[in-house]
Coordinates of N, CA and C in Angstrom, one line a residue:
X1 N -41.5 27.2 -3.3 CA -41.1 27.4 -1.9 C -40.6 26.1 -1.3
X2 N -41.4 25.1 -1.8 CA -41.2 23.7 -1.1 C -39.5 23.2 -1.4
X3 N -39.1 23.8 -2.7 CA -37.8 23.2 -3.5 C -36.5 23.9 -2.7
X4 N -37.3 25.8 -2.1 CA -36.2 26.1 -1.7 C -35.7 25.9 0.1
X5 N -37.0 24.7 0.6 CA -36.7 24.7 2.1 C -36.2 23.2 2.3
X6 N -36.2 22.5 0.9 CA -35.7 21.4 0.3 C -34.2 21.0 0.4
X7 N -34.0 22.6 -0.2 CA -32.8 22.9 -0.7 C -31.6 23.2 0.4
X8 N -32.8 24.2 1.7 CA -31.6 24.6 2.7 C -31.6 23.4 3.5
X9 N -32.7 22.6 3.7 CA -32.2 21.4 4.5 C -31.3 21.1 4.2
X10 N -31.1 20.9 2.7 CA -29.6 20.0 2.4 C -28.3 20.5 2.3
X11 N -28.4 21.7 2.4 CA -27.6 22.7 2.7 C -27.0 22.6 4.2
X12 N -27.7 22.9 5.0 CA -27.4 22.5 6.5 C -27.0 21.4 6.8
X13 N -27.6 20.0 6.3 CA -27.4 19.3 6.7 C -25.9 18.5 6.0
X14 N -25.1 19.4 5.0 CA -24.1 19.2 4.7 C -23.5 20.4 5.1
X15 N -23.3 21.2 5.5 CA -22.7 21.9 6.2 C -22.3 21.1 8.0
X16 N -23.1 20.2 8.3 CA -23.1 20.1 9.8 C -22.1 18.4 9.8
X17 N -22.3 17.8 8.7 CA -22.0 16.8 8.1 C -20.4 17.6 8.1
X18 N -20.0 18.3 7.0 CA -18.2 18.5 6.8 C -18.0 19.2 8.2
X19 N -18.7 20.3 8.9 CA -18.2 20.5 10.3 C -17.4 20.1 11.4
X20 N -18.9 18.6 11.5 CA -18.5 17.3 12.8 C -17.8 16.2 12.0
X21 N -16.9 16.3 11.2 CA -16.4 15.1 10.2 C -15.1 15.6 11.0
X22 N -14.2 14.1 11.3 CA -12.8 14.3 12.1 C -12.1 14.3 10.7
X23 N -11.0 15.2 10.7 CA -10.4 15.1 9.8 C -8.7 14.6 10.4
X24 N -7.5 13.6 9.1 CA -6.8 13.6 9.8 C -5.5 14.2 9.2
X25 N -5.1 15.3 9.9 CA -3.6 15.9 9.8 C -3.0 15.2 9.0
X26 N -2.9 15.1 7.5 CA -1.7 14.6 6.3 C -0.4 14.6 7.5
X27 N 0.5 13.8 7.7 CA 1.6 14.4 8.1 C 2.5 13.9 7.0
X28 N 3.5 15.3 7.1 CA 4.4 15.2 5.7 C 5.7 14.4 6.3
X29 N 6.2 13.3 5.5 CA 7.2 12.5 6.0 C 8.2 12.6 5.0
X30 N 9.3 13.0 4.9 CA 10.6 13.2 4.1 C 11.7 12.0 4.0
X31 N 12.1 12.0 2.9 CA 12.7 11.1 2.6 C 14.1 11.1 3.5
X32 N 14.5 9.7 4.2 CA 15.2 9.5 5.2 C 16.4 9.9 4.7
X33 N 16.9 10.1 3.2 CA 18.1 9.6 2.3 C 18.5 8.1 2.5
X34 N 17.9 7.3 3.1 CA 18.1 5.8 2.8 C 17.4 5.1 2.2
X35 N 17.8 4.4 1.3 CA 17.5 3.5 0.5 C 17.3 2.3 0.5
X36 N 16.1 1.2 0.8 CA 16.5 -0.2 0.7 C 16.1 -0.9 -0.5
X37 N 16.5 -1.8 -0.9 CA 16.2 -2.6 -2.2 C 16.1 -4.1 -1.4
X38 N 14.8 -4.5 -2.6 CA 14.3 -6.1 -1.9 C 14.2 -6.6 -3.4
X39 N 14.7 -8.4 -3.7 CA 14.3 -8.8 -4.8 C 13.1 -9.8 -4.0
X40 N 12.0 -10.0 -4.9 CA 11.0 -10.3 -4.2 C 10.7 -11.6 -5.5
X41 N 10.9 -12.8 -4.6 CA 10.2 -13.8 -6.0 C 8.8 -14.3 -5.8
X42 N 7.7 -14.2 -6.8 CA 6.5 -14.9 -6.4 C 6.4 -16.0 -7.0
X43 N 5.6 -17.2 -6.3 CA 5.9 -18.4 -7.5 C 4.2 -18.8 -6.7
X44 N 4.0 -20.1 -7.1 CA 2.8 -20.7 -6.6 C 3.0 -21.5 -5.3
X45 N 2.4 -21.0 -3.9 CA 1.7 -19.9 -3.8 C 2.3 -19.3 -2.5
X46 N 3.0 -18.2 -2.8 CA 4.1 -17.2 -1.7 C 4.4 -16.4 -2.2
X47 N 5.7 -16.0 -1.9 CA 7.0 -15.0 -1.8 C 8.0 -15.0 -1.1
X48 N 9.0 -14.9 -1.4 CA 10.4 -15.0 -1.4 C 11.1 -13.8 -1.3
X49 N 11.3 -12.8 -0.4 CA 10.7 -13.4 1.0 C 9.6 -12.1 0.9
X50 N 8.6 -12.9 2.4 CA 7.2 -13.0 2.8 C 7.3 -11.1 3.1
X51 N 8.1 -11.2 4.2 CA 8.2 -9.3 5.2 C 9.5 -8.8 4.9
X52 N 9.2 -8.0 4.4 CA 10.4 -6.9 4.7 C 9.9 -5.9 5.8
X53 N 11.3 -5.2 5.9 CA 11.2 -4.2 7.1 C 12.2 -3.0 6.7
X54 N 11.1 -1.8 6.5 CA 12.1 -0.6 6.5 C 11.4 0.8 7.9
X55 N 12.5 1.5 7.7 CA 12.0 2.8 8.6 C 11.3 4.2 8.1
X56 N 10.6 4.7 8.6 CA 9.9 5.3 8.4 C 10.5 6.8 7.6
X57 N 10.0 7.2 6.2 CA 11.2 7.9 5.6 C 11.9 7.4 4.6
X58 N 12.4 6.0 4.5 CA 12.9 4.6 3.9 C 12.0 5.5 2.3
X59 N 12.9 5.3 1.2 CA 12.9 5.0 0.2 C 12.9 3.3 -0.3
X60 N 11.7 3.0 -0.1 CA 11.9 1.5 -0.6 C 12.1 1.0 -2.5
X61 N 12.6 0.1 -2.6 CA 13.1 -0.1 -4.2 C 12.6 -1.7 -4.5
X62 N 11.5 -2.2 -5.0 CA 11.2 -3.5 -5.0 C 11.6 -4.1 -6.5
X63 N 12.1 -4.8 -6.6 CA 12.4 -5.8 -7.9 C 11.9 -7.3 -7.5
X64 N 10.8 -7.3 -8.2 CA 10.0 -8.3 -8.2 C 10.1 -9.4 -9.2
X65 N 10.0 -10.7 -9.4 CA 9.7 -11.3 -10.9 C 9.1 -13.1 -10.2
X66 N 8.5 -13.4 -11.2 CA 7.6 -14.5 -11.2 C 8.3 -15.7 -11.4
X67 N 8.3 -17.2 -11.1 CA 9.2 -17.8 -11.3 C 8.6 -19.1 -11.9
X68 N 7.0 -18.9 -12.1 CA 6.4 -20.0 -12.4 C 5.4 -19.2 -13.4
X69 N 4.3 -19.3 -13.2 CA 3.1 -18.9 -13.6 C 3.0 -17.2 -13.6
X70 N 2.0 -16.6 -14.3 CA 1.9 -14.7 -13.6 C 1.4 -14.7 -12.6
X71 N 1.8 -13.8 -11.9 CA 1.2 -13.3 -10.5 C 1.2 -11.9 -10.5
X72 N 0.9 -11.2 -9.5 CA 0.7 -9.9 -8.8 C 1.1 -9.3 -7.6
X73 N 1.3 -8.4 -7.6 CA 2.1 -7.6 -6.1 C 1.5 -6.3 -5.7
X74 N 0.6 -6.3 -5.4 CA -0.3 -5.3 -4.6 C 0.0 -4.9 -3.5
X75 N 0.4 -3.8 -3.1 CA 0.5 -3.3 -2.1 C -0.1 -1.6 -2.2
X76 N -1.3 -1.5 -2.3 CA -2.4 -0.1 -2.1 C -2.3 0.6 -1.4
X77 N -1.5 0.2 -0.3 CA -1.1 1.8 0.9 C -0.8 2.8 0.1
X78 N 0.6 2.1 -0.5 CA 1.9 2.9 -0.9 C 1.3 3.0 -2.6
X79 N 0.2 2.5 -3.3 CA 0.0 2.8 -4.4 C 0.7 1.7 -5.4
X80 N 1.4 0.9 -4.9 CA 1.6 -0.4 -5.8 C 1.4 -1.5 -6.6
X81 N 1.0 -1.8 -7.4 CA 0.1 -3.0 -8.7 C 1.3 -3.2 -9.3
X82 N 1.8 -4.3 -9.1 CA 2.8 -4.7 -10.2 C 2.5 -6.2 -11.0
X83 N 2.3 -5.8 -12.4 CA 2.1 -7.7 -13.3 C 3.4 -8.0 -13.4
X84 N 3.7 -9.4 -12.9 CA 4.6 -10.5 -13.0 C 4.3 -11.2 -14.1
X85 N 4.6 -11.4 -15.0 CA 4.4 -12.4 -16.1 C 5.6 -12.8 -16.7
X86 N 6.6 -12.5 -16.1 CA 7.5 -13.6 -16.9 C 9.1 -13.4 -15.7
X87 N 9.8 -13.5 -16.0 CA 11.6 -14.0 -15.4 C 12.0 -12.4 -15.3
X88 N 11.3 -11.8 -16.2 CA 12.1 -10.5 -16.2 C 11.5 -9.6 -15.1
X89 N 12.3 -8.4 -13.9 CA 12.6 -8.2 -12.7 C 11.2 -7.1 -13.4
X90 N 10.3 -6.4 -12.6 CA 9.1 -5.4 -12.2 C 10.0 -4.8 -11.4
X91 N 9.7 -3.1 -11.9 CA 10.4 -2.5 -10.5 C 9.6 -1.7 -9.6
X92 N 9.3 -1.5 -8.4 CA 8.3 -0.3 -7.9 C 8.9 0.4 -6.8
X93 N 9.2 1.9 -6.8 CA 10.0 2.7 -5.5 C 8.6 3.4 -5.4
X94 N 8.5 3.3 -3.8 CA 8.1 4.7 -2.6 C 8.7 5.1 -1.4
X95 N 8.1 5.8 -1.4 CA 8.6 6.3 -0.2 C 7.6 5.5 0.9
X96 N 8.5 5.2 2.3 CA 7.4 4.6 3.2 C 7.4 5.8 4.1
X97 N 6.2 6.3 3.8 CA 5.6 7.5 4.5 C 4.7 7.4 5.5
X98 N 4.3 6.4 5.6 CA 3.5 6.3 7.0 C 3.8 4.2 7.4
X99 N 3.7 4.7 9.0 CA 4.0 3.5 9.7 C 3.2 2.8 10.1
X100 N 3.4 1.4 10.5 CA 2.4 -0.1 10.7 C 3.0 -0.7 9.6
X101 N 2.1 -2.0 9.6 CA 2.0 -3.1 8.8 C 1.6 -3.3 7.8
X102 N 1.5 -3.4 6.7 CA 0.6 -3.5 5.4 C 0.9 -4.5 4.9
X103 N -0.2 -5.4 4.0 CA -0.1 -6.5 3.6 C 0.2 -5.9 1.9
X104 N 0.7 -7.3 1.2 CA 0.2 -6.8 -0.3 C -0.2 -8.6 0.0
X105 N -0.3 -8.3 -1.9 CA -1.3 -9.4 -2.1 C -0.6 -10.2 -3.7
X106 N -1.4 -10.9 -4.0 CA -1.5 -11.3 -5.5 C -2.7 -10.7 -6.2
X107 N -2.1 -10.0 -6.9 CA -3.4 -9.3 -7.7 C -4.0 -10.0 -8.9
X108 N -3.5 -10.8 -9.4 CA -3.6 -12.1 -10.6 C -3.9 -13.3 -10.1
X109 N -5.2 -13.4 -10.9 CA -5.6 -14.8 -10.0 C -4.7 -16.2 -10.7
X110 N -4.0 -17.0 -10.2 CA -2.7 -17.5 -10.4 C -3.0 -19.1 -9.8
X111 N -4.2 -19.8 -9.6 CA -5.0 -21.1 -9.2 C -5.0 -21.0 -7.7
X112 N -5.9 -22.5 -6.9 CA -6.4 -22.4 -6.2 C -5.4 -22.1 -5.2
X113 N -4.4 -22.1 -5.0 CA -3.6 -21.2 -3.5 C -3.7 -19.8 -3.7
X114 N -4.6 -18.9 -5.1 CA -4.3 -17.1 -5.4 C -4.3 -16.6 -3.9
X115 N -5.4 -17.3 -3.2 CA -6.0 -16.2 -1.9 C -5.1 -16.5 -0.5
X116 N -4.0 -17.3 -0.4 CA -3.0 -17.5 0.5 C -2.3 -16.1 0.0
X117 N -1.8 -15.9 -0.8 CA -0.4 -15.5 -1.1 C -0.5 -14.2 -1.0
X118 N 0.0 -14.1 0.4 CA 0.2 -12.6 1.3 C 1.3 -12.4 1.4
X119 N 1.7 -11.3 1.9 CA 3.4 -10.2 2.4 C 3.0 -9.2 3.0
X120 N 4.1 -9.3 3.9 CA 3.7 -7.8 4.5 C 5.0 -7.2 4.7
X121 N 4.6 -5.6 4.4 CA 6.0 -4.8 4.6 C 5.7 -3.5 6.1
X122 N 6.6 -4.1 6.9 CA 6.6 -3.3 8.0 C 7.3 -2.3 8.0
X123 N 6.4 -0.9 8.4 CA 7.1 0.4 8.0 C 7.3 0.9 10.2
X124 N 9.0 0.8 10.6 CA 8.9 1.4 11.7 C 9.2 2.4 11.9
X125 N 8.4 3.0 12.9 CA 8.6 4.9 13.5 C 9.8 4.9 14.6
X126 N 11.5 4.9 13.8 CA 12.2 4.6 15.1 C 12.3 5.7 15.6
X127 N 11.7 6.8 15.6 CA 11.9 8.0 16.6 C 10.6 7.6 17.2
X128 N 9.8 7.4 17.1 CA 8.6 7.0 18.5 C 8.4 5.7 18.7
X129 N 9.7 4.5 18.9 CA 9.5 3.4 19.0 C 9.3 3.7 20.6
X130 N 10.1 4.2 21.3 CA 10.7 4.2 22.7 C 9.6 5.0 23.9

C-alpha cells in the first residue's frame, strides 16, 4: 500500500512538474538561399577574423585552419567542434537558425592564452530589426 501512494505521489508530482514547465515554440527558420563563406585563421592566441556577421536564415560556410600550433573552433549553438591541426582548411556549414550573439571558443587546449581565444558570430533578425 505504502509503494503504491509512493508511487502516485510521484506520479502527480511529475505530472504538475511537465504541466507548469514553460515550453519554447521551436521556430522553424528556412534557409534564406544565401550563402556566406568565412576563412577563419586561428594561431596563438585569436582569430582572424574575431566576428562575423550573417542574417538570420544565412547558410553560413566556415573554412578554418591553424597557423601555428592545434587549436579548436567551438561554436555549440549551431553544433560546431572543429580540430585544427595542421595548414590544411576544416570545413563546417549551418544554417543560422536562430538570432543573437554566440561566442565560439578554442576547444584544444593550445598554452597559457587557450582561455582568451574567443569569436563571436552575430546572427541578425533583419525583418524584426526595426
Amino acid at each position: 500500500m505504502k509503494k503504491i501512494t509512493i508511487s502516485c505521489i510521484i506520479a502527480v508530482l511529475l505530472l504538475a512538474l511537465v504541466s507548469c514547465s514553460s515550453q519554447k515554440e521551436a521556430k522553424s527558420v528556412a534557409w534564406s538561399g544565401e550563402v556566406k563563406k568565412f576563412n577563419i585563421r586561428a594561431f596563438q592566441f585569436g582569430y582572424e577574423p574575431d566576428t562575423i556577421e550573417v542574417n538570420l536564415g544565412d547558410k553560413v560556410v566556415i573554412n578554418a585552419h591553424t597557423s601555428d600550433v592545434p587549436h579548436g573552433l567551438a561554436l555549440p549553438d549551431f553544433g560546431v567542434n572543429m580540430k585544427l591541426t595542421g595548414e590544411d582548411s576544416v570545413r563546417a556549414e549551418f544554417i543560422a537558425d536562430k538570432a543573437g550573439e554566440f561566442e565560439w571558443y578554442c576547444s584544444i587546449p593550445c598554452g597559457r592564452g587557450h582561455g582568451s581565444m574567443r569569436g563571436k558570430l552575430i546572427v541578425r533578425d533583419v525583418e524584426n530589426e526595426n
